[in-house]
Amino acid sequence: MSELFMILGFALAAYAIVANDSIQTLGTFLASNAKRPWWTMWIWISGIMVVTVTWGWVSNGGDPAFGRLAAEGKNVPHPFQYGGVFTWLFVLPPLALVILTRMGIPVSTSLLVLTAFKGMVAFQQGKDPKSAVDLFTSMMKKSLVGYAIAFALGLLIFYLVLAVFERKIRAEREGKKPRNELHPGWMVFQWLSTGFLWSMWLVQDLANIFTYLPRTLSWWGLALSLGGMVLLQGYLFREKGGKIQKIVTKKTNTLDVRSATFIDLMYGIVLLFFKVDYIPKLFEMMDMTVPWPQKMPMSTTWVFLGLLAGREIGIALRLRHRGKKKVTNIVFSDAGKAFFGSVIAVLLAMFLPMIAKFSGMVPVEPPEPAAIEESVEVSEQAAPVPATPQE
C-alpha cells in the first residue's frame, strides 16, 4: 500500500507540476505557435526534457533532481530511507495542487509540494514539523529575490530597449502598420530560446516531481518516470495549456513570436543566474551570512510573474496603451494568486502532521543507542579472529 501511495503521489505531482509550472515556462511558446500542429512542439520539448533529466541522473549518481533534495539546509529524505511509509496524507499536497491548477491559480509547486512533504517527513522522524516552515522561509527568500531581479530586468529592458519594438508589434496587430512576413530566423531563435529556458526550468523544478521517488533511481525507474512525463506533456500540448495559459495570453503581445522570444530568453537567463548560485557564493567570498544554502530550490512561478509584471509596467510606461489601474490590477492579481498558493503550502505543512497525529499515526522510532551498542558488541564477538601468521 505504501508503494501505491508513492506512485500515486508521483503521478499527481508530475501532472500538476507539468500543467502548472511548465505552462509558465512554455506559455509564450504555446501562445505564439497556436496555429502549428501540437505534436511538433511536443516532440521538441519532450526531447529536451529527456536529455536534461537523463543528464541529471547520470551526472548526480542516479539522482535526476540535480541534488536539490539533499541540499544543505533542505534535506528532504525519502520515507524509505529512515524506515517510514507513504500514507494517504502524502497524496494530499499534489492533489491540492491539481485542484488549484484546474482553477487556473498559478501556484508555486516548489513551495507547496516540498514544504508539505517536509512537514510529513519531519513528523515521521519525530522532529518538529516547524522545520518545514524553515525550509519554506529559505525557499521564499530566494524566490522573492528572484521576483525582484526578474521584475527589474523586465522593467528596464522593455522600457529602455524593447518598448519601441513592442510598439511596432502592437501597431501591426491593430492594423495601423502593414504586417510583413516574419523572417524564418525568428522562429528558429524562438525555438532555441524556449529550449534553453525549458532546460533551466527543469534543473530548478525536477526536485518537485521526483520528491516522491527514491533519491537514487534505477535505469528502468528513470525510463518509466520519463515515459509518464512525456505522455503528460503531450496531453498538455494537445489541450493548448489549459486555464493557466490565460496568465500568459492576457499580457501585451505574448501571441507574437518576436515578443515571446525575448520573454523566454530573459526568463532563462534569470534561472541560469540562480542555477549557478551566484548570490550565496558571493556572500561566502565576502565572509557574510549566506541568505540561503547552495542548491536550495526556488519558486520559478515567482520569477516568471516578476518578469511579466516588470515587462508589462515597462511597456505601459512607454506606450501608454493601458491605464495605470488596469496594469496594477493585472500585476497584483497574479501576485495575489501566487501568495494564496504560498499560504496553502504553509497550512498543509503545519496541519498534515496534526491530522496524522489525530488519526493515530505515530512517528518512526529510531533504534535506541543501547541497542545499537549491543548489536555492535554481538557482531564483534561473532567476527572471526584472524589467524596468527606462521613464520
mmCIF file of C-alpha atoms in Angstrom:
data_model
loop_
_atom_site.group_PDB
_atom_site.id
_atom_site.type_symbol
_atom_site.label_atom_id
_atom_site.label_comp_id
_atom_site.label_asym_id
_atom_site.label_seq_id
_atom_site.Cartn_x
_atom_site.Cartn_y
_atom_site.Cartn_z
ATOM 1 C CA MET A 1 0.000 0.000 0.000
ATOM 2 C CA SER A 2 2.884 2.347 0.782
ATOM 3 C CA GLU A 3 4.311 1.865 -2.725
ATOM 4 C CA LEU A 4 0.870 2.565 -4.202
ATOM 5 C CA PHE A 5 0.638 5.920 -2.417
ATOM 6 C CA MET A 6 4.196 6.699 -3.531
ATOM 7 C CA ILE A 7 3.358 6.079 -7.199
ATOM 8 C CA LEU A 8 0.051 7.945 -6.908
ATOM 9 C CA GLY A 9 1.806 10.902 -5.303
ATOM 10 C CA PHE A 10 4.395 10.971 -8.087
ATOM 11 C CA ALA A 11 1.715 10.767 -10.796
ATOM 12 C CA LEU A 12 -0.331 13.605 -9.283
ATOM 13 C CA ALA A 13 2.768 15.732 -8.681
ATOM 14 C CA ALA A 14 4.018 15.154 -12.224
ATOM 15 C CA TYR A 15 0.652 16.085 -13.741
ATOM 16 C CA ALA A 16 0.082 19.160 -11.584
ATOM 17 C CA ILE A 17 3.637 20.479 -11.907
ATOM 18 C CA VAL A 18 3.751 19.928 -15.666
ATOM 19 C CA ALA A 19 0.319 21.554 -16.052
ATOM 20 C CA ASN A 20 1.002 24.459 -13.666
ATOM 21 C CA ASP A 21 4.663 25.426 -13.610
ATOM 22 C CA SER A 22 5.733 24.332 -17.068
ATOM 23 C CA ILE A 23 2.957 26.376 -18.664
ATOM 24 C CA GLN A 24 4.512 29.409 -17.049
ATOM 25 C CA THR A 25 7.693 28.348 -18.836
ATOM 26 C CA LEU A 26 6.194 27.199 -22.141
ATOM 27 C CA GLY A 27 3.172 29.501 -22.153
ATOM 28 C CA THR A 28 4.570 32.076 -24.571
ATOM 29 C CA PHE A 29 5.819 29.242 -26.793
ATOM 30 C CA LEU A 30 2.323 27.753 -26.933
ATOM 31 C CA ALA A 31 0.629 31.127 -27.415
ATOM 32 C CA SER A 32 2.808 32.212 -30.333
ATOM 33 C CA ASN A 33 2.693 28.799 -32.047
ATOM 34 C CA ALA A 34 -1.029 28.163 -31.609
ATOM 35 C CA LYS A 35 -1.505 27.524 -35.344
ATOM 36 C CA ARG A 36 1.195 24.873 -35.538
ATOM 37 C CA PRO A 37 0.462 21.148 -35.032
ATOM 38 C CA TRP A 38 0.695 20.449 -31.300
ATOM 39 C CA TRP A 39 2.775 17.313 -31.788
ATOM 40 C CA THR A 40 5.682 19.216 -33.386
ATOM 41 C CA MET A 41 6.108 21.299 -30.218
ATOM 42 C CA TRP A 42 5.594 18.190 -28.071
ATOM 43 C CA ILE A 43 8.446 16.314 -29.782
ATOM 44 C CA TRP A 44 10.847 19.268 -29.373
ATOM 45 C CA ILE A 45 10.040 19.964 -25.722
ATOM 46 C CA SER A 46 9.868 16.291 -24.709
ATOM 47 C CA GLY A 47 13.204 15.608 -26.383
ATOM 48 C CA ILE A 48 14.856 18.379 -24.353
ATOM 49 C CA MET A 49 13.210 17.037 -21.198
ATOM 50 C CA VAL A 50 14.508 13.502 -21.784
ATOM 51 C CA VAL A 51 18.051 14.790 -22.395
ATOM 52 C CA THR A 52 18.027 17.109 -19.348
ATOM 53 C CA VAL A 53 16.600 14.542 -16.921
ATOM 54 C CA THR A 54 18.964 11.843 -18.166
ATOM 55 C CA TRP A 55 21.918 14.227 -17.836
ATOM 56 C CA GLY A 56 20.919 14.991 -14.242
ATOM 57 C CA TRP A 57 20.544 11.274 -13.498
ATOM 58 C CA VAL A 58 23.968 10.397 -14.944
ATOM 59 C CA SER A 59 25.902 13.353 -13.501
ATOM 60 C CA ASN A 60 24.420 13.017 -9.993
ATOM 61 C CA GLY A 61 24.792 9.294 -9.423
ATOM 62 C CA GLY A 62 21.212 8.306 -10.188
ATOM 63 C CA ASP A 63 19.553 11.453 -8.779
ATOM 64 C CA PRO A 64 17.586 13.206 -11.559
ATOM 65 C CA ALA A 65 16.747 16.122 -9.214
ATOM 66 C CA PHE A 66 20.298 17.542 -9.554
ATOM 67 C CA GLY A 67 20.976 17.105 -5.824
ATOM 68 C CA ARG A 68 18.361 19.643 -4.766
ATOM 69 C CA LEU A 69 16.540 17.248 -2.458
ATOM 70 C CA ALA A 70 19.724 16.780 -0.438
ATOM 71 C CA ALA A 71 20.779 20.446 -0.396
ATOM 72 C CA GLU A 72 22.244 21.732 2.859
ATOM 73 C CA GLY A 73 19.516 23.291 4.981
ATOM 74 C CA LYS A 74 16.869 21.442 2.999
ATOM 75 C CA ASN A 75 17.449 17.693 3.254
ATOM 76 C CA VAL A 76 14.119 16.175 2.263
ATOM 77 C CA PRO A 77 14.789 12.434 2.676
ATOM 78 C CA HIS A 78 12.623 9.761 1.123
ATOM 79 C CA PRO A 79 10.466 7.955 3.743
ATOM 80 C CA PHE A 80 12.011 4.606 2.814
ATOM 81 C CA GLN A 81 15.431 5.957 3.848
ATOM 82 C CA TYR A 82 14.507 6.135 7.543
ATOM 83 C CA GLY A 83 12.010 3.265 7.719
ATOM 84 C CA GLY A 84 8.964 5.443 7.117
ATOM 85 C CA VAL A 85 5.934 4.711 4.969
ATOM 86 C CA PHE A 86 3.822 6.585 2.460
ATOM 87 C CA THR A 87 0.288 7.217 3.688
ATOM 88 C CA TRP A 88 -2.703 8.883 2.084
ATOM 89 C CA LEU A 89 -1.632 12.172 3.678
ATOM 90 C CA PHE A 90 1.389 12.332 1.368
ATOM 91 C CA VAL A 91 -1.010 12.388 -1.586
ATOM 92 C CA LEU A 92 -2.878 15.491 -0.383
ATOM 93 C CA PRO A 93 -0.275 18.146 -1.426
ATOM 94 C CA PRO A 94 -0.156 17.173 -5.126
ATOM 95 C CA LEU A 95 -3.931 16.626 -5.052
ATOM 96 C CA ALA A 96 -4.392 20.180 -3.755
ATOM 97 C CA LEU A 97 -2.046 21.337 -6.494
ATOM 98 C CA VAL A 98 -4.161 19.589 -9.145
ATOM 99 C CA ILE A 99 -7.305 21.320 -7.841
ATOM 100 C CA LEU A 100 -5.650 24.758 -7.761
ATOM 101 C CA THR A 101 -4.266 24.181 -11.258
ATOM 102 C CA ARG A 102 -7.723 23.322 -12.596
ATOM 103 C CA MET A 103 -8.931 26.586 -11.041
ATOM 104 C CA GLY A 104 -6.302 28.498 -13.027
ATOM 105 C CA ILE A 105 -4.302 29.638 -9.980
ATOM 106 C CA PRO A 106 -0.522 29.963 -10.618
ATOM 107 C CA VAL A 107 0.662 28.120 -7.510
ATOM 108 C CA SER A 108 4.326 27.718 -6.614
ATOM 109 C CA THR A 109 4.814 23.970 -6.798
ATOM 110 C CA SER A 110 8.187 24.163 -5.021
ATOM 111 C CA LEU A 111 6.669 25.902 -2.030
ATOM 112 C CA LEU A 112 3.552 23.737 -1.851
ATOM 113 C CA VAL A 113 4.816 20.227 -2.599
ATOM 114 C CA LEU A 114 8.232 20.384 -0.928
ATOM 115 C CA THR A 115 7.089 22.260 2.184
ATOM 116 C CA ALA A 116 4.159 19.909 2.824
ATOM 117 C CA PHE A 117 6.314 16.848 2.090
ATOM 118 C CA LYS A 118 8.973 18.109 4.504
ATOM 119 C CA GLY A 119 6.313 18.553 7.209
ATOM 120 C CA MET A 120 5.194 14.928 6.935
ATOM 121 C CA VAL A 121 8.787 13.659 6.849
ATOM 122 C CA ALA A 122 9.605 15.666 9.988
ATOM 123 C CA PHE A 123 6.576 14.168 11.757
ATOM 124 C CA GLN A 124 7.534 10.606 10.841
ATOM 125 C CA GLN A 125 11.078 11.218 12.083
ATOM 126 C CA GLY A 126 9.760 12.549 15.390
ATOM 127 C CA LYS A 127 11.027 16.060 14.661
ATOM 128 C CA ASP A 128 9.289 19.415 14.909
ATOM 129 C CA PRO A 129 7.164 19.980 11.754
ATOM 130 C CA LYS A 130 8.146 23.645 12.015
ATOM 131 C CA SER A 131 11.337 22.644 10.210
ATOM 132 C CA ALA A 132 9.125 22.649 7.117
ATOM 133 C CA VAL A 133 8.388 26.319 7.767
ATOM 134 C CA ASP A 134 12.135 26.961 7.979
ATOM 135 C CA LEU A 135 12.507 25.304 4.593
ATOM 136 C CA PHE A 136 9.631 27.408 3.261
ATOM 137 C CA THR A 137 11.297 30.577 4.573
ATOM 138 C CA SER A 138 14.584 29.817 2.802
ATOM 139 C CA MET A 139 12.855 28.968 -0.479
ATOM 140 C CA MET A 140 10.580 32.000 -0.238
ATOM 141 C CA LYS A 141 13.538 34.280 0.466
ATOM 142 C CA LYS A 142 15.287 33.057 -2.676
ATOM 143 C CA SER A 143 12.054 33.248 -4.685
ATOM 144 C CA LEU A 144 11.301 36.845 -3.695
ATOM 145 C CA VAL A 145 14.838 37.882 -4.631
ATOM 146 C CA GLY A 146 14.212 36.126 -7.944
ATOM 147 C CA TYR A 147 10.948 38.054 -8.358
ATOM 148 C CA ALA A 148 12.735 41.354 -7.689
ATOM 149 C CA ILE A 149 15.586 40.628 -10.116
ATOM 150 C CA ALA A 150 13.212 39.438 -12.846
ATOM 151 C CA PHE A 151 10.919 42.435 -12.255
ATOM 152 C CA ALA A 152 13.816 44.902 -12.515
ATOM 153 C CA LEU A 153 15.180 43.171 -15.623
ATOM 154 C CA GLY A 154 11.785 43.160 -17.336
ATOM 155 C CA LEU A 155 11.095 46.787 -16.429
ATOM 156 C CA LEU A 156 14.470 48.144 -17.557
ATOM 157 C CA ILE A 157 14.895 46.080 -20.723
ATOM 158 C CA PHE A 158 11.382 46.621 -22.036
ATOM 159 C CA TYR A 159 11.242 50.289 -21.008
ATOM 160 C CA LEU A 160 14.690 51.337 -22.224
ATOM 161 C CA VAL A 161 15.303 48.973 -25.138
ATOM 162 C CA LEU A 162 12.348 46.943 -26.357
ATOM 163 C CA ALA A 163 9.419 49.341 -25.917
ATOM 164 C CA VAL A 164 9.846 50.713 -29.451
ATOM 165 C CA PHE A 165 9.955 47.157 -30.737
ATOM 166 C CA GLU A 166 6.779 46.294 -28.812
ATOM 167 C CA ARG A 167 5.083 49.416 -30.218
ATOM 168 C CA LYS A 168 5.745 48.179 -33.740
ATOM 169 C CA ILE A 169 4.333 44.745 -32.932
ATOM 170 C CA ARG A 170 1.233 46.287 -31.395
ATOM 171 C CA ALA A 171 0.703 48.594 -34.388
ATOM 172 C CA GLU A 172 0.966 45.627 -36.763
ATOM 173 C CA ARG A 173 -1.525 43.643 -34.702
ATOM 174 C CA GLU A 174 -4.019 46.517 -34.690
ATOM 175 C CA GLY A 175 -3.647 47.068 -38.447
ATOM 176 C CA LYS A 176 -2.054 50.514 -38.116
ATOM 177 C CA LYS A 177 1.062 49.278 -39.907
ATOM 178 C CA PRO A 178 1.431 46.665 -42.650
ATOM 179 C CA ARG A 179 2.478 43.306 -41.241
ATOM 180 C CA ASN A 180 5.330 41.878 -43.252
ATOM 181 C CA GLU A 181 6.173 38.189 -43.343
ATOM 182 C CA LEU A 182 8.487 37.335 -40.463
ATOM 183 C CA HIS A 183 11.993 36.171 -41.240
ATOM 184 C CA PRO A 184 12.305 32.397 -40.621
ATOM 185 C CA GLY A 185 15.184 33.179 -38.281
ATOM 186 C CA TRP A 186 12.704 34.466 -35.690
ATOM 187 C CA MET A 187 11.079 31.058 -35.464
ATOM 188 C CA VAL A 188 14.443 29.325 -35.078
ATOM 189 C CA PHE A 189 15.509 31.869 -32.448
ATOM 190 C CA GLN A 190 12.288 31.339 -30.503
ATOM 191 C CA TRP A 191 12.505 27.545 -30.500
ATOM 192 C CA LEU A 192 16.136 27.707 -29.351
ATOM 193 C CA SER A 193 15.409 30.260 -26.613
ATOM 194 C CA THR A 194 12.462 28.163 -25.436
ATOM 195 C CA GLY A 195 14.653 25.067 -25.350
ATOM 196 C CA PHE A 196 17.239 26.934 -23.265
ATOM 197 C CA LEU A 197 14.560 28.202 -20.875
ATOM 198 C CA TRP A 198 12.913 24.775 -20.591
ATOM 199 C CA SER A 199 16.183 23.081 -19.638
ATOM 200 C CA MET A 200 16.916 25.752 -16.982
ATOM 201 C CA TRP A 201 13.412 25.349 -15.562
ATOM 202 C CA LEU A 202 13.794 21.578 -15.367
ATOM 203 C CA VAL A 203 17.039 21.883 -13.400
ATOM 204 C CA GLN A 204 15.198 24.019 -10.825
ATOM 205 C CA ASP A 205 11.881 22.161 -10.620
ATOM 206 C CA LEU A 206 12.651 18.469 -11.121
ATOM 207 C CA ALA A 207 13.003 18.168 -7.338
ATOM 208 C CA ASN A 208 9.270 18.877 -7.028
ATOM 209 C CA ILE A 209 8.390 15.949 -9.271
ATOM 210 C CA PHE A 210 10.942 13.398 -8.055
ATOM 211 C CA THR A 211 10.469 14.072 -4.340
ATOM 212 C CA TYR A 212 8.053 11.108 -4.256
ATOM 213 C CA LEU A 213 10.522 8.663 -5.807
ATOM 214 C CA PRO A 214 13.659 7.134 -4.246
ATOM 215 C CA ARG A 215 16.617 9.517 -4.178
ATOM 216 C CA THR A 216 18.579 7.124 -6.404
ATOM 217 C CA LEU A 217 16.672 5.741 -9.387
ATOM 218 C CA SER A 218 17.494 2.639 -11.377
ATOM 219 C CA TRP A 219 17.595 2.947 -15.155
ATOM 220 C CA TRP A 220 14.177 1.335 -15.521
ATOM 221 C CA GLY A 221 12.747 3.636 -12.828
ATOM 222 C CA LEU A 222 14.090 6.576 -14.805
ATOM 223 C CA ALA A 223 12.624 5.208 -18.039
ATOM 224 C CA LEU A 224 9.160 4.668 -16.529
ATOM 225 C CA SER A 225 9.031 8.105 -14.913
ATOM 226 C CA LEU A 226 10.224 9.796 -18.105
ATOM 227 C CA GLY A 227 7.641 7.895 -20.135
ATOM 228 C CA GLY A 228 4.850 9.144 -17.892
ATOM 229 C CA MET A 229 6.129 12.719 -18.010
ATOM 230 C CA VAL A 230 6.362 12.656 -21.816
ATOM 231 C CA LEU A 231 2.747 11.451 -22.079
ATOM 232 C CA LEU A 232 1.590 14.177 -19.684
ATOM 233 C CA GLN A 233 3.449 16.741 -21.770
ATOM 234 C CA GLY A 234 1.645 15.509 -24.869
ATOM 235 C CA TYR A 235 -1.730 15.900 -23.159
ATOM 236 C CA LEU A 236 -0.786 19.424 -22.113
ATOM 237 C CA PHE A 237 0.155 20.482 -25.646
ATOM 238 C CA ARG A 238 -2.965 18.908 -27.089
ATOM 239 C CA GLU A 239 -5.110 20.880 -24.607
ATOM 240 C CA LYS A 240 -3.202 24.088 -25.538
ATOM 241 C CA GLY A 241 -2.096 24.727 -21.982
ATOM 242 C CA GLY A 242 -5.385 24.795 -20.089
ATOM 243 C CA LYS A 243 -6.565 27.570 -17.783
ATOM 244 C CA ILE A 244 -3.108 28.588 -16.546
ATOM 245 C CA GLN A 245 -2.377 29.687 -20.124
ATOM 246 C CA LYS A 246 -4.603 32.737 -19.552
ATOM 247 C CA ILE A 247 -1.894 34.167 -17.278
ATOM 248 C CA VAL A 248 0.252 34.482 -20.403
ATOM 249 C CA THR A 249 -2.219 35.331 -23.153
ATOM 250 C CA LYS A 250 -3.716 38.345 -21.364
ATOM 251 C CA LYS A 251 -0.316 40.082 -21.360
ATOM 252 C CA THR A 252 0.662 42.510 -24.121
ATOM 253 C CA ASN A 253 1.895 40.961 -27.411
ATOM 254 C CA THR A 254 2.595 37.500 -25.948
ATOM 255 C CA LEU A 255 0.989 35.934 -29.022
ATOM 256 C CA ASP A 256 3.759 37.390 -31.198
ATOM 257 C CA VAL A 257 6.796 35.184 -31.850
ATOM 258 C CA ARG A 258 9.262 38.067 -31.505
ATOM 259 C CA SER A 259 7.956 39.278 -28.165
ATOM 260 C CA ALA A 260 7.629 35.733 -26.826
ATOM 261 C CA THR A 261 11.242 35.042 -27.773
ATOM 262 C CA PHE A 262 12.566 37.905 -25.654
ATOM 263 C CA ILE A 263 10.424 36.824 -22.686
ATOM 264 C CA ASP A 264 11.750 33.257 -22.871
ATOM 265 C CA LEU A 265 15.354 34.379 -23.266
ATOM 266 C CA MET A 266 15.299 36.741 -20.270
ATOM 267 C CA TYR A 267 13.444 34.211 -18.112
ATOM 268 C CA GLY A 268 16.052 31.575 -18.953
ATOM 269 C CA ILE A 269 18.915 33.961 -18.118
ATOM 270 C CA VAL A 270 17.434 34.687 -14.674
ATOM 271 C CA LEU A 271 17.026 30.951 -13.953
ATOM 272 C CA LEU A 272 20.602 30.317 -15.118
ATOM 273 C CA PHE A 273 21.782 33.023 -12.697
ATOM 274 C CA PHE A 274 20.119 31.183 -9.819
ATOM 275 C CA LYS A 275 21.215 27.752 -11.065
ATOM 276 C CA VAL A 276 24.864 28.791 -10.709
ATOM 277 C CA ASP A 277 24.067 30.177 -7.215
ATOM 278 C CA TYR A 278 25.978 33.420 -7.661
ATOM 279 C CA ILE A 279 24.370 35.112 -4.646
ATOM 280 C CA PRO A 280 25.334 32.584 -1.905
ATOM 281 C CA LYS A 281 28.781 32.197 -3.486
ATOM 282 C CA LEU A 282 29.285 35.972 -3.385
ATOM 283 C CA PHE A 283 28.238 36.101 0.277
ATOM 284 C CA GLU A 284 30.680 33.283 1.105
ATOM 285 C CA MET A 285 33.537 35.113 -0.638
ATOM 286 C CA MET A 286 32.798 38.216 1.451
ATOM 287 C CA ASP A 287 32.577 36.162 4.689
ATOM 288 C CA MET A 288 28.957 37.223 5.144
ATOM 289 C CA THR A 289 25.971 35.204 6.322
ATOM 290 C CA VAL A 290 24.632 33.248 3.360
ATOM 291 C CA PRO A 291 20.946 34.122 2.751
ATOM 292 C CA TRP A 292 20.189 30.563 1.624
ATOM 293 C CA PRO A 293 22.270 27.396 1.037
ATOM 294 C CA GLN A 294 23.537 26.488 -2.403
ATOM 295 C CA LYS A 295 21.249 24.263 -4.498
ATOM 296 C CA MET A 296 18.260 25.480 -2.492
ATOM 297 C CA PRO A 297 15.148 25.126 -4.706
ATOM 298 C CA MET A 298 13.140 28.223 -5.521
ATOM 299 C CA SER A 299 9.741 29.099 -6.884
ATOM 300 C CA THR A 300 10.078 29.616 -10.623
ATOM 301 C CA THR A 301 6.472 30.837 -10.517
ATOM 302 C CA TRP A 302 7.506 33.982 -8.637
ATOM 303 C CA VAL A 303 10.370 34.606 -11.083
ATOM 304 C CA PHE A 304 8.015 34.254 -14.043
ATOM 305 C CA LEU A 305 5.401 36.576 -12.560
ATOM 306 C CA GLY A 306 8.097 39.117 -11.669
ATOM 307 C CA LEU A 307 9.387 39.189 -15.239
ATOM 308 C CA LEU A 308 5.908 39.560 -16.737
ATOM 309 C CA ALA A 309 4.992 42.265 -14.207
ATOM 310 C CA GLY A 310 8.133 44.296 -14.899
ATOM 311 C CA ARG A 311 7.661 43.884 -18.637
ATOM 312 C CA GLU A 312 4.004 44.910 -18.510
ATOM 313 C CA ILE A 313 4.769 48.045 -16.479
ATOM 314 C CA GLY A 314 7.762 48.947 -18.673
ATOM 315 C CA ILE A 315 5.692 48.698 -21.857
ATOM 316 C CA ALA A 316 2.783 50.598 -20.302
ATOM 317 C CA LEU A 317 5.046 53.458 -19.198
ATOM 318 C CA ARG A 318 6.394 53.879 -22.733
ATOM 319 C CA LEU A 319 3.400 53.036 -24.901
ATOM 320 C CA ARG A 320 0.669 54.283 -22.550
ATOM 321 C CA HIS A 321 -1.698 51.783 -24.147
ATOM 322 C CA ARG A 322 -3.191 50.753 -20.800
ATOM 323 C CA GLY A 323 -4.247 52.784 -17.815
ATOM 324 C CA LYS A 324 -2.329 52.577 -14.554
ATOM 325 C CA LYS A 325 -5.290 50.982 -12.810
ATOM 326 C CA LYS A 326 -5.602 48.163 -15.341
ATOM 327 C CA VAL A 327 -1.875 47.370 -15.299
ATOM 328 C CA THR A 328 -1.809 47.474 -11.496
ATOM 329 C CA ASN A 329 -4.786 45.112 -11.329
ATOM 330 C CA ILE A 330 -3.062 42.604 -13.622
ATOM 331 C CA VAL A 331 0.200 42.679 -11.654
ATOM 332 C CA PHE A 332 -1.366 42.435 -8.194
ATOM 333 C CA SER A 333 -3.919 39.848 -9.308
ATOM 334 C CA ASP A 334 -1.168 37.454 -10.417
ATOM 335 C CA ALA A 335 0.936 38.119 -7.309
ATOM 336 C CA GLY A 336 -2.121 37.684 -5.088
ATOM 337 C CA LYS A 337 -2.880 34.279 -6.578
ATOM 338 C CA ALA A 338 0.722 33.163 -6.084
ATOM 339 C CA PHE A 339 0.661 34.440 -2.493
ATOM 340 C CA PHE A 340 -2.549 32.477 -1.885
ATOM 341 C CA GLY A 341 -0.783 29.322 -3.054
ATOM 342 C CA SER A 342 2.098 30.052 -0.667
ATOM 343 C CA VAL A 343 -0.324 30.314 2.259
ATOM 344 C CA ILE A 344 -1.814 26.946 1.276
ATOM 345 C CA ALA A 345 1.705 25.465 1.337
ATOM 346 C CA VAL A 346 2.358 26.597 4.917
ATOM 347 C CA LEU A 347 -1.068 25.450 6.100
ATOM 348 C CA LEU A 348 -0.572 21.989 4.602
ATOM 349 C CA ALA A 349 2.887 21.695 6.153
ATOM 350 C CA MET A 350 1.501 22.540 9.601
ATOM 351 C CA PHE A 351 -1.830 20.707 9.504
ATOM 352 C CA LEU A 352 -0.868 17.428 7.793
ATOM 353 C CA PRO A 353 1.272 16.306 10.786
ATOM 354 C CA MET A 354 -1.607 17.276 13.102
ATOM 355 C CA ILE A 355 -4.030 15.188 11.038
ATOM 356 C CA ALA A 356 -1.561 12.296 11.115
ATOM 357 C CA LYS A 357 -1.297 12.554 14.897
ATOM 358 C CA PHE A 358 -5.057 12.673 15.465
ATOM 359 C CA SER A 359 -5.638 9.758 13.079
ATOM 360 C CA GLY A 360 -3.414 7.545 15.220
ATOM 361 C CA MET A 361 -0.246 7.582 13.142
ATOM 362 C CA VAL A 362 2.957 7.539 15.175
ATOM 363 C CA PRO A 363 6.465 8.723 14.296
ATOM 364 C CA VAL A 364 9.040 6.169 13.232
ATOM 365 C CA GLU A 365 11.105 5.408 16.330
ATOM 366 C CA PRO A 366 14.847 5.204 15.692
ATOM 367 C CA PRO A 367 16.704 2.349 17.416
ATOM 368 C CA GLU A 368 17.898 3.088 20.949
ATOM 369 C CA PRO A 369 21.630 3.867 21.346
ATOM 370 C CA ALA A 370 21.954 0.949 23.814
ATOM 371 C CA ALA A 371 20.524 -1.421 21.238
ATOM 372 C CA ILE A 372 22.988 -0.133 18.668
ATOM 373 C CA GLU A 373 25.934 -0.664 21.060
ATOM 374 C CA GLU A 374 24.698 -4.162 21.932
ATOM 375 C CA SER A 375 24.391 -5.106 18.270
ATOM 376 C CA VAL A 376 27.918 -3.832 17.660
ATOM 377 C CA GLU A 377 29.271 -5.935 20.573
ATOM 378 C CA VAL A 378 27.488 -9.032 19.301
ATOM 379 C CA SER A 379 28.842 -8.512 15.802
ATOM 380 C CA GLU A 380 32.361 -8.064 17.202
ATOM 381 C CA GLN A 381 32.069 -11.281 19.233
ATOM 382 C CA ALA A 382 30.763 -13.156 16.237
ATOM 383 C CA ALA A 383 33.507 -11.870 13.980
ATOM 384 C CA PRO A 384 36.168 -14.499 13.213
ATOM 385 C CA VAL A 385 39.551 -13.957 14.836
ATOM 386 C CA PRO A 386 42.251 -13.683 12.188
ATOM 387 C CA ALA A 387 44.849 -16.452 12.351
ATOM 388 C CA THR A 388 48.316 -15.561 13.582
ATOM 389 C CA PRO A 389 50.693 -15.780 10.680
ATOM 390 C CA GLN A 390 53.290 -18.587 10.986
ATOM 391 C CA GLU A 391 56.894 -17.707 10.470
#
